[in-house]
mmCIF file of C-alpha atoms and ligand atoms in Angstrom:
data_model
loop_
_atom_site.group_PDB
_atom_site.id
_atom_site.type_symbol
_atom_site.label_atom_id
_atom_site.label_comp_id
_atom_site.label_asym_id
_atom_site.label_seq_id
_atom_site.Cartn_x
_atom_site.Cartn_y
_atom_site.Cartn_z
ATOM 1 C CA UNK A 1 0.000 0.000 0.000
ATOM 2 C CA UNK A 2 1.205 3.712 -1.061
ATOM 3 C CA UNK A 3 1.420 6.879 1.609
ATOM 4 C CA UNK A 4 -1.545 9.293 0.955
ATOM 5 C CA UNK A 5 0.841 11.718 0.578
ATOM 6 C CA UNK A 6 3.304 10.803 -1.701
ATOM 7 C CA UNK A 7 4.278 7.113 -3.630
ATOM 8 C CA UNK A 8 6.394 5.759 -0.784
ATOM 9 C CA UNK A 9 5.481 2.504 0.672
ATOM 10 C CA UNK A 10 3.113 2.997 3.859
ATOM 11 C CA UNK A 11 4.702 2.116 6.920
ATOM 12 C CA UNK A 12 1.556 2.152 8.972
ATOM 13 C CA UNK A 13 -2.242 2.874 8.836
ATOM 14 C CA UNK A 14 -4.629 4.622 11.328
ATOM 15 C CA UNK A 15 -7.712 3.137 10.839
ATOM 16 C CA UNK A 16 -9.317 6.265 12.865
ATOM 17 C CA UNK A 17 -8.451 8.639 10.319
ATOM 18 C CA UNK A 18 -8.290 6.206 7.581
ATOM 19 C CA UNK A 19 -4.816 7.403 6.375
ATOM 20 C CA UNK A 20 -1.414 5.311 5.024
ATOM 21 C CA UNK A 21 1.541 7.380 5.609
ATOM 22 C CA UNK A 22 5.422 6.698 4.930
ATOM 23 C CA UNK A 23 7.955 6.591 7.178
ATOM 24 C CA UNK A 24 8.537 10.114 6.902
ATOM 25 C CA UNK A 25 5.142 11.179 6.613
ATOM 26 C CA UNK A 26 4.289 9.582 9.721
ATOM 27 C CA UNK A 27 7.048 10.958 11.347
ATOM 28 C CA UNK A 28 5.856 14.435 10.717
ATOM 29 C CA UNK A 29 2.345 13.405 11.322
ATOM 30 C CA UNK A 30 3.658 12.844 15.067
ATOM 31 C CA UNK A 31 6.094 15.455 15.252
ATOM 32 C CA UNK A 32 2.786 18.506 14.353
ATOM 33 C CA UNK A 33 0.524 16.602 16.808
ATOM 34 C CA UNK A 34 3.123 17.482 19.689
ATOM 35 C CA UNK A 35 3.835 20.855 18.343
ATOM 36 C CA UNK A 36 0.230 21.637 18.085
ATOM 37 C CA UNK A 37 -0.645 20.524 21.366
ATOM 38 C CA UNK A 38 2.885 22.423 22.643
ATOM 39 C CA UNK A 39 0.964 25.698 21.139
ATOM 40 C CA UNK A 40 -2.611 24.257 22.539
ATOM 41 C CA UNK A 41 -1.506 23.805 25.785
ATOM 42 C CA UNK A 42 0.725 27.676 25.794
ATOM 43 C CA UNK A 43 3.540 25.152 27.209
ATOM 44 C CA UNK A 44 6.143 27.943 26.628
ATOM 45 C CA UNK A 45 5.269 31.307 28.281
ATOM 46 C CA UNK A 46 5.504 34.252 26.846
ATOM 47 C CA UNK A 47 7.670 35.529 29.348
ATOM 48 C CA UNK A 48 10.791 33.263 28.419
ATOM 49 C CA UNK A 49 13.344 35.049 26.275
ATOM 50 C CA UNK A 50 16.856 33.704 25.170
ATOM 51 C CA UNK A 51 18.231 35.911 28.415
ATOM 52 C CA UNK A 52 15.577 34.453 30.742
ATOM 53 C CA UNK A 53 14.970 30.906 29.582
ATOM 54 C CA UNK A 54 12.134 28.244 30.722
ATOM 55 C CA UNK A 55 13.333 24.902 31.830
ATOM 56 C CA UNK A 56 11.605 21.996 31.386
ATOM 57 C CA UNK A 57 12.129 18.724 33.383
ATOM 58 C CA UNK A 58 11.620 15.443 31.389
ATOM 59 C CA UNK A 59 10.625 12.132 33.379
ATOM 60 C CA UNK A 60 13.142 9.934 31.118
ATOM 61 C CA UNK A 61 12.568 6.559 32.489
ATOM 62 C CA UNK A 62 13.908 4.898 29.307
ATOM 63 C CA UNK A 63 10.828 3.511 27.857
ATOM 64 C CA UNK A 64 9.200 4.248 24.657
ATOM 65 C CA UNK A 65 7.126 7.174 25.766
ATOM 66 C CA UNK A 66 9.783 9.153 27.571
ATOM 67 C CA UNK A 67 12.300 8.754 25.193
ATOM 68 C CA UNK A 68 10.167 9.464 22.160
ATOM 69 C CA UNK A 69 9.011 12.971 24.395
ATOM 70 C CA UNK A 70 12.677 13.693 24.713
ATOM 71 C CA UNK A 71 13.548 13.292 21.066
ATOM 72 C CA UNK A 72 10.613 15.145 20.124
ATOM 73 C CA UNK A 73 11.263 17.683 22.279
ATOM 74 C CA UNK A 74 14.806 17.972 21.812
ATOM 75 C CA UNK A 75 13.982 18.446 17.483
ATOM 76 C CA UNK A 76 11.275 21.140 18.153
ATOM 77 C CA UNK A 77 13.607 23.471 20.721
ATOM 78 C CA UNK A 78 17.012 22.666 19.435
ATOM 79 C CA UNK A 79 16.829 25.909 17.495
ATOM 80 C CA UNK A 80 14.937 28.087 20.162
ATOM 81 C CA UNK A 81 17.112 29.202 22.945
ATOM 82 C CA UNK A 82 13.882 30.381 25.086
ATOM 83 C CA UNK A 83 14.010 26.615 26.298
ATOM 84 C CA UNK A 84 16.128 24.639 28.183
ATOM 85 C CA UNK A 85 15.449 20.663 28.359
ATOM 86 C CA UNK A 86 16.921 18.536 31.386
ATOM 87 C CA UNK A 87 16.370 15.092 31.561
ATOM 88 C CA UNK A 88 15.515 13.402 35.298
ATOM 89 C CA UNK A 89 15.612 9.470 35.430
ATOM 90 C CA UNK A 90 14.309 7.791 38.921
ATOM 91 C CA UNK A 91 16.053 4.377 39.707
ATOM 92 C CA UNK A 92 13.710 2.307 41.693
ATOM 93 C CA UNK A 93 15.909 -0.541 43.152
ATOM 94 C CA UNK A 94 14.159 -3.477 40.873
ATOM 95 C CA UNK A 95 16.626 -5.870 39.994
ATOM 96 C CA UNK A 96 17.169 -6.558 36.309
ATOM 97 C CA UNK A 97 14.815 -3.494 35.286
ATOM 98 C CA UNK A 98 15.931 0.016 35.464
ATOM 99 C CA UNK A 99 19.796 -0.815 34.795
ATOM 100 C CA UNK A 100 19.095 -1.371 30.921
ATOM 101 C CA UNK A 101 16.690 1.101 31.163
ATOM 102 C CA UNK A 102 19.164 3.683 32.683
ATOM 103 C CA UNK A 103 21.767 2.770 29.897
ATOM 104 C CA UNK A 104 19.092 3.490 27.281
ATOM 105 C CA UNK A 105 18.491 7.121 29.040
ATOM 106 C CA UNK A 106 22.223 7.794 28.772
ATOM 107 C CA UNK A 107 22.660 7.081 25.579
ATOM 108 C CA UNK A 108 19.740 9.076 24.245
ATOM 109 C CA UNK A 109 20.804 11.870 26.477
ATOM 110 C CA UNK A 110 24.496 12.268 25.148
ATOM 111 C CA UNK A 111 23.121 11.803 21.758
ATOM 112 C CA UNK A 112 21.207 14.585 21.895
ATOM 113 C CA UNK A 113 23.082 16.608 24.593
ATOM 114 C CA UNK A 114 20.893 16.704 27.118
ATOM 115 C CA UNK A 115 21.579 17.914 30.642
ATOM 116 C CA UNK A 116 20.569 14.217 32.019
ATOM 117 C CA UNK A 117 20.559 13.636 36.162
ATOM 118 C CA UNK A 118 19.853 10.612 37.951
ATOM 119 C CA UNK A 119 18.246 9.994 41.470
ATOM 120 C CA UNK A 120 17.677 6.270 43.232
ATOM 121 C CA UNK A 121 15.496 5.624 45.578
ATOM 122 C CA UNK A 122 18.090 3.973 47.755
ATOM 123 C CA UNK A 123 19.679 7.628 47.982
ATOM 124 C CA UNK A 124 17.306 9.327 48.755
ATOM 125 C CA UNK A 125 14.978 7.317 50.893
ATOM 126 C CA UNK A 126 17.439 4.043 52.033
ATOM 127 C CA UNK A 127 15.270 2.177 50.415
ATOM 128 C CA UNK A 128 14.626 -0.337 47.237
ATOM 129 C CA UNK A 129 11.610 -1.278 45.508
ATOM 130 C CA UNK A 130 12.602 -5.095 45.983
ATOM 131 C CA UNK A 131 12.837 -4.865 49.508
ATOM 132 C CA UNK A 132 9.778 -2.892 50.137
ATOM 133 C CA UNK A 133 7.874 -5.573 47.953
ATOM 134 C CA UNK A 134 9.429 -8.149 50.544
ATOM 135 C CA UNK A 135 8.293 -6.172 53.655
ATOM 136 C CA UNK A 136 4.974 -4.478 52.165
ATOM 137 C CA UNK A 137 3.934 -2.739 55.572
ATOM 138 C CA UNK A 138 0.579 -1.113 54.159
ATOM 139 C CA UNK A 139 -0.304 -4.630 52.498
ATOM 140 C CA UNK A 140 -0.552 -2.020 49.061
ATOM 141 C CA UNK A 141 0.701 -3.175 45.533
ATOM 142 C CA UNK A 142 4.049 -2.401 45.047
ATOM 143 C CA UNK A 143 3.248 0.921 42.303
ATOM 144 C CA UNK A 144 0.921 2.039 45.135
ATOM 145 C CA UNK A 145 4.675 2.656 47.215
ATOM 146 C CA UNK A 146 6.677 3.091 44.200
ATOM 147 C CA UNK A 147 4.324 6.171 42.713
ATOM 148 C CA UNK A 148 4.269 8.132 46.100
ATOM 149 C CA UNK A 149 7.940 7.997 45.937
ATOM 150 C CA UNK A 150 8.185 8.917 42.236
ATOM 151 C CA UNK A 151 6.092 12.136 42.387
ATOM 152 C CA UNK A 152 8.255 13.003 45.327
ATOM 153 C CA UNK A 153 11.403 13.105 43.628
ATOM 154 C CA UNK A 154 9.604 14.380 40.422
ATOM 155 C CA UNK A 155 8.384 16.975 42.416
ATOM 156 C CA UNK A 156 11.530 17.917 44.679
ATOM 157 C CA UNK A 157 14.161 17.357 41.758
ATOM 158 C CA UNK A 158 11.497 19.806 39.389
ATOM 159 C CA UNK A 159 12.072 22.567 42.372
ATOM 160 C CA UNK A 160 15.476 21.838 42.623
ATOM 161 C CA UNK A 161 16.764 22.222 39.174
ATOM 162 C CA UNK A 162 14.556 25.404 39.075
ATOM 163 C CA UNK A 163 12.385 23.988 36.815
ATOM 164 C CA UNK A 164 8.955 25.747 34.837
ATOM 165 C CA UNK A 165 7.471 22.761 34.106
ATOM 166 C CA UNK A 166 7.639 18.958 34.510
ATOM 167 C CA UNK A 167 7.209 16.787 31.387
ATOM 168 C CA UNK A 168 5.733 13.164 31.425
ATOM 169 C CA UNK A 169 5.491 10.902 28.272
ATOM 170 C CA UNK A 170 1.653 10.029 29.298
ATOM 171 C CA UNK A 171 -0.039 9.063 25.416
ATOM 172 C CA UNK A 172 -3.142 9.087 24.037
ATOM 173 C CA UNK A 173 -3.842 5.397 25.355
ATOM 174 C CA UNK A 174 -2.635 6.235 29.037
ATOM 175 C CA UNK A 175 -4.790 9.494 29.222
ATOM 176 C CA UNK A 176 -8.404 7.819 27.619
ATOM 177 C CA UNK A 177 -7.752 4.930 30.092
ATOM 178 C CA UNK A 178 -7.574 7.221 33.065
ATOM 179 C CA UNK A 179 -10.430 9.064 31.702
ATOM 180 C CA UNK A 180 -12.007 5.795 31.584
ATOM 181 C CA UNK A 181 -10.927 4.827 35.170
ATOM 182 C CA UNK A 182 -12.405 7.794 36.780
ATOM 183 C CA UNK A 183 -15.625 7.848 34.659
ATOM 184 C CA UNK A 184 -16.354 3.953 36.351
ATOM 185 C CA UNK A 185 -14.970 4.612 39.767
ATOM 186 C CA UNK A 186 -16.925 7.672 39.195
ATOM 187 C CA UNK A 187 -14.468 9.587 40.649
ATOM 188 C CA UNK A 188 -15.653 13.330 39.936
ATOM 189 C CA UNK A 189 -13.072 15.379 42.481
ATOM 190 C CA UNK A 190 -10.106 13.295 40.421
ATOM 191 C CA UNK A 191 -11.476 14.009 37.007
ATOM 192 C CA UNK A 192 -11.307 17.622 38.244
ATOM 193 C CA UNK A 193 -7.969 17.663 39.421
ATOM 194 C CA UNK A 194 -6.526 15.834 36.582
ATOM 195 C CA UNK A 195 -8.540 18.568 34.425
ATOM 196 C CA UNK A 196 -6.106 21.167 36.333
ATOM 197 C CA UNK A 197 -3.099 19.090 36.603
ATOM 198 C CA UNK A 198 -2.529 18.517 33.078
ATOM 199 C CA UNK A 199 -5.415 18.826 30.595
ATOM 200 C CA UNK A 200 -6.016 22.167 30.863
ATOM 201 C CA UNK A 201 -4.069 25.025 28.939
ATOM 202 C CA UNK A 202 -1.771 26.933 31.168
ATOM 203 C CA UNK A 203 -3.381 30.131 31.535
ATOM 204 C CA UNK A 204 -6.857 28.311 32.208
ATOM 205 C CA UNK A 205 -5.190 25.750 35.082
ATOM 206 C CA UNK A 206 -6.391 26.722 39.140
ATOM 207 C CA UNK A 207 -3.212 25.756 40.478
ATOM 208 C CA UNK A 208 -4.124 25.435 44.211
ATOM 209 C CA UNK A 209 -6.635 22.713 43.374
ATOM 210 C CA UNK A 210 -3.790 20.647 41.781
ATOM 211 C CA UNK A 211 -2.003 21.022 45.397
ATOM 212 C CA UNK A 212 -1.969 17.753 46.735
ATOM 213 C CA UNK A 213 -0.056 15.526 49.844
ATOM 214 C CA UNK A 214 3.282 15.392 49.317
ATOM 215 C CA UNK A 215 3.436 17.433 46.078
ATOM 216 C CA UNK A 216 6.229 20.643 45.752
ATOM 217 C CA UNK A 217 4.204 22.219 42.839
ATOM 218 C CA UNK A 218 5.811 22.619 39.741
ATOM 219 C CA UNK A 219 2.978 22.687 36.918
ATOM 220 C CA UNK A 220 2.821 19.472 34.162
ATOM 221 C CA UNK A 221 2.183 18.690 30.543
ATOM 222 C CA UNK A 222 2.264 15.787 28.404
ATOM 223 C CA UNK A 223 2.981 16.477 25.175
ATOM 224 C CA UNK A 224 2.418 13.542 23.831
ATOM 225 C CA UNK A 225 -1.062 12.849 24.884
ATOM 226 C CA UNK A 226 -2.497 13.069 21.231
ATOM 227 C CA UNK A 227 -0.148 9.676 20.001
ATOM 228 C CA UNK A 228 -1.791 6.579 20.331
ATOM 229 C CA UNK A 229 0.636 4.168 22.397
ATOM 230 C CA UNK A 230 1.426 1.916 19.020
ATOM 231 C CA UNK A 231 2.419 5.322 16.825
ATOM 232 C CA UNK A 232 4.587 5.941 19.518
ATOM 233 C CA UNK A 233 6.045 2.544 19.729
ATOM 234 C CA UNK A 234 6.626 2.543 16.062
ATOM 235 C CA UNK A 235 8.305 6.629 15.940
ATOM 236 C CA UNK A 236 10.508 4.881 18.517
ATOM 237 C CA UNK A 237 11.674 2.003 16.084
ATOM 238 C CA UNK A 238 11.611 4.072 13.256
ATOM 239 C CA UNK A 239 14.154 7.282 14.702
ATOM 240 C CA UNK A 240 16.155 4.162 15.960
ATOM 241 C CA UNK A 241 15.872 5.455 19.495
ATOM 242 C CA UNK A 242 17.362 3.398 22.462
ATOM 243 C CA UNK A 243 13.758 2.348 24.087
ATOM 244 C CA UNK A 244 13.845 -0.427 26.521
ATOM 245 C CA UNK A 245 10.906 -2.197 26.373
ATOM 246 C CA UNK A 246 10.898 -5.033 29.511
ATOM 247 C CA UNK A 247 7.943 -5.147 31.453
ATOM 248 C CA UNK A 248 8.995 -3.899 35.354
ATOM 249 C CA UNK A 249 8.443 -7.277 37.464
ATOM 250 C CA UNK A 250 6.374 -5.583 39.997
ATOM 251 C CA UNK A 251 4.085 -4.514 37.938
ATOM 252 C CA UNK A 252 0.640 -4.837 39.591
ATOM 253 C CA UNK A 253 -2.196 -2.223 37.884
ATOM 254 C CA UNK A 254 -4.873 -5.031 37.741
ATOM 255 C CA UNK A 255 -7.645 -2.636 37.091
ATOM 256 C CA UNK A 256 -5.492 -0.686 34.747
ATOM 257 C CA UNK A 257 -4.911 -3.992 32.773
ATOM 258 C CA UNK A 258 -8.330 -4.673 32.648
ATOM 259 C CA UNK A 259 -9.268 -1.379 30.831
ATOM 260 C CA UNK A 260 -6.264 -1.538 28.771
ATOM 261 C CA UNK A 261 -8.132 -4.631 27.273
ATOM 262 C CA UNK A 262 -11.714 -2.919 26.776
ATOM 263 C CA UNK A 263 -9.993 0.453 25.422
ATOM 264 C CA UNK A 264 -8.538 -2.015 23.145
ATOM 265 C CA UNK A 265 -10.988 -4.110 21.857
ATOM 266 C CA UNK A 266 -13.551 -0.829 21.300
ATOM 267 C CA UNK A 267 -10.974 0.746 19.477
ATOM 268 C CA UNK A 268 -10.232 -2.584 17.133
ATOM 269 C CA UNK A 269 -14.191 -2.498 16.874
ATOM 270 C CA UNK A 270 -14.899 1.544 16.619
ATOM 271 C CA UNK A 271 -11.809 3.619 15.649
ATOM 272 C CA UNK A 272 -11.584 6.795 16.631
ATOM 273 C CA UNK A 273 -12.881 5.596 20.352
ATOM 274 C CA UNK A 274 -9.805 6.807 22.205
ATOM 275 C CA UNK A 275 -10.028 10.253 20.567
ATOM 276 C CA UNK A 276 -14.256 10.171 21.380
ATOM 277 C CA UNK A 277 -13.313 9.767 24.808
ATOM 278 C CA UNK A 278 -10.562 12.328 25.224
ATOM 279 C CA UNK A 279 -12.858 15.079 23.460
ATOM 280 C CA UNK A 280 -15.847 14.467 25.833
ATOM 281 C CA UNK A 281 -14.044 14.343 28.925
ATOM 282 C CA UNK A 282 -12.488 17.287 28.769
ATOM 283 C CA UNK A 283 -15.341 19.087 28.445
ATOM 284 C CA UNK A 284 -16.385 16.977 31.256
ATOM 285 C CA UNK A 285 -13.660 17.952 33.468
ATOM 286 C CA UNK A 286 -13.664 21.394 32.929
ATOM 287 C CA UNK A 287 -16.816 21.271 34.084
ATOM 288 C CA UNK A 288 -16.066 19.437 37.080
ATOM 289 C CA UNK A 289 -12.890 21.920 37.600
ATOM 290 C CA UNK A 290 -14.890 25.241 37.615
ATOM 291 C CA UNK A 291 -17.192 23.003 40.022
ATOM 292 C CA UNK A 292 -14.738 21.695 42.352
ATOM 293 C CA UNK A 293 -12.610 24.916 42.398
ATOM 294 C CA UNK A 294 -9.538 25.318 44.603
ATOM 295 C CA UNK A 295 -8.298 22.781 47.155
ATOM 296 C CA UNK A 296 -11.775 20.909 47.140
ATOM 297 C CA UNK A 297 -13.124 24.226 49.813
ATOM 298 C CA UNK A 298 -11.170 22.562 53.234
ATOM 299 C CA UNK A 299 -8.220 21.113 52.764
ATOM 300 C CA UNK A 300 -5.659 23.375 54.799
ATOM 301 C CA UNK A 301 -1.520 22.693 53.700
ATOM 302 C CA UNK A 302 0.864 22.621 56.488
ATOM 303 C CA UNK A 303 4.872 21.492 55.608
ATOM 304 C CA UNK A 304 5.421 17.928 56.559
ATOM 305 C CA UNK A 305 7.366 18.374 59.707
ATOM 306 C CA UNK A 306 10.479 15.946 58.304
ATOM 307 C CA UNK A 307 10.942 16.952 54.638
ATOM 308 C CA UNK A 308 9.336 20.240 54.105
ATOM 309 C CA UNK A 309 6.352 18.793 51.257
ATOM 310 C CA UNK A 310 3.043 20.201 51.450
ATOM 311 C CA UNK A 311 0.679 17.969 53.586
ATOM 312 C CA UNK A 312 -2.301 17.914 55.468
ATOM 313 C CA UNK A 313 -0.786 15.733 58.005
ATOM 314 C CA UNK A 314 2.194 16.768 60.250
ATOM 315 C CA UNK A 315 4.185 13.772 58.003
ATOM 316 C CA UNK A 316 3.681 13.224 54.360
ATOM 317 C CA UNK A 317 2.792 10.246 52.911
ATOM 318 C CA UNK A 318 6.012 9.456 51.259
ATOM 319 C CA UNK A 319 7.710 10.125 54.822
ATOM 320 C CA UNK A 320 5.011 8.015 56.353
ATOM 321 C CA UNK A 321 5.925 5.677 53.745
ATOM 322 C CA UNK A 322 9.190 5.796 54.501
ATOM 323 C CA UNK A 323 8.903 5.090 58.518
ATOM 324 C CA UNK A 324 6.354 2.117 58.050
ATOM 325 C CA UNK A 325 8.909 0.534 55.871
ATOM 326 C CA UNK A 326 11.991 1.099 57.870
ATOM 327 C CA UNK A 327 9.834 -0.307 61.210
ATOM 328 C CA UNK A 328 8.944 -3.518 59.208
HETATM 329 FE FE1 SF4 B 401 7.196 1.211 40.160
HETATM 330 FE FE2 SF4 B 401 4.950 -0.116 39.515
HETATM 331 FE FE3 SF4 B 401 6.285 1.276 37.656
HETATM 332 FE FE4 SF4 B 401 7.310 -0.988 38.663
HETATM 333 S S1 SF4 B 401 5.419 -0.791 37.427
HETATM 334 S S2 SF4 B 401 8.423 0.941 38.307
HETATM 335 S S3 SF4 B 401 6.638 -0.881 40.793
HETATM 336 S S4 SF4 B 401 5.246 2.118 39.458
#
């Protein structure tokens, strides 16, 4: 089969737009859907100036997503000195998982020339993913621990490096299955939030209702949450980027798995699903944002008394985390 755009051979199709595209037309196809939703999302403020320039933080964990974010983002601000990209890759402690991961981040990084820093959880927080598996104080699935301490270092590391904004690789298949998620669990105060965490454009956001537990607030974006998960897959084999694709061993979204499946088989069935979904619930969430408003009216912030995170507790959950692990 030809590219619609030209007589190359068609490297893929998208059965919800019904188009055939190249190599390189699907790699432009990718690269305008980030640029547009760069410019649909204001990412860069109009403040930053070559003298005064915004940095963004990338969560580079080394899989598809993250590294197809950084190359994307590395081609479209390469030229533009009103950005600054540094790359932040978290090392969980899982044996046999984030090592060929981490190799895959450095490469990519000094390919590119990246600023690239790496954290470990065993650093910062004596502790590794394996072990707190073993113990598993809170009797929680093991990304229950493991994301609490993420977004901390996200979070902190984002401050730290003086950062405007924190990037995440999150696709078009992550976002329309958390949609999805919330919709059933009919979670209405987290479809708001995630409405001003992420989906909203940056002038519209209510930043105190995105204030959460254990969060240092720098604002987010994902850039790439117009790409289904299989275009990105494929822009990843096709730039020959240095992906690692291994499944983490603790791996343990059930639900998450179970939706992956549906979103799946409706979008096989009726194309275009994913992109029904995202259209509707932002409109959805906006509403519930303007209806929720800031901090959900009684939430009150205090420091957490150990590391200095906002919290409604004295401790934080990821410090709380921390001393329920180190006890067991
Ligand atoms: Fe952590 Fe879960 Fe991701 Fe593994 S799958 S790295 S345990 S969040």
């Amino acid at each position: 089969m030809d590219c619609d755009k030209c007589d190359r051979e068609a490297v893929m199709h998208a059965a919800y737009s019904g188009l055939h595209l190249c190599d390189e037309h699907f790699r432009r196809s990718v690269d305008k859907r980030v640029r547009r939703r760069i410019r649909e999302d204001d990412l860069l403020s109009s403040s930053a100036t070559p003298d005064d320039p915004e940095t963004w933080l990338i969560g580079l964990s080394g899989g598809k997503d993250s590294v197809v974010l950084t190359k994307l983002l590395h081609d479209t601000f390469e030229e533009d000195p009103r950005v600054e990209l540094v790359a932040l890759t978290i090392h969980e402690g899982i044996e046999g998982y984030r090592d060929e991961s981490l190799a895959a981040c450095e490469e990519l990084a000094a390919d590119l020339g990246i600023r690239h820093e790496v954290v470990t959880y065993e650093e910062e927080f004596d502790l590794r993913m394996d072990d707190v598996v073993e113990k598993d104080p809170e009797n929680m699935a093991a990304c229950a621990y493991c994301g609490v301490f993420r977004r901390d270092l996200l979070s902190k590391y984002a401050e730290e490096f003086g950062a405007d904004k924190l990037l995440t690789g999150h696709n078009l298949d992550d976002e329309a299955e958390t949609a999805l998620m919330n919709f059933l669990e009919g979670d209405v105060a987290q479809t708001a939030k995630h409405f001003d965490a992420s989906l909203a454009p940056f002038g519209e956001r209510d930043d105190e209702a995105t204030r959460s537990d254990q969060d240092h607030f720098v604002p987010r974006a994902k850039p790439l949450r117009d790409v289904p998960e299989k275009e990105v897959a494929l822009y990843a084999r096709l730039a020959d980027l240095p992906a690692h694709i291994t499944e983490c061993p603790h791996s343990s979204e059930a639900y998450r798995g179970e939706i992956q499946d549906l979103m799946l088989s409706l979008e096989d069935n009726h194309p275009g699903t994913r992109h029904s979904i995202m259209a509707g619930y932002e409109q959805l969430a906006a509403l519930a944002a303007d209806e929720y408003g800031a901090g959900e009216g009684d939430r009150e912030l205090v420091e957490c008394e150990r590391c200095g995170a906002s919290t409604t507790r004295d401790l934080c959950r990821k410090c709380a985390l921390v001393d329920a692990i180190e006890a067991a």
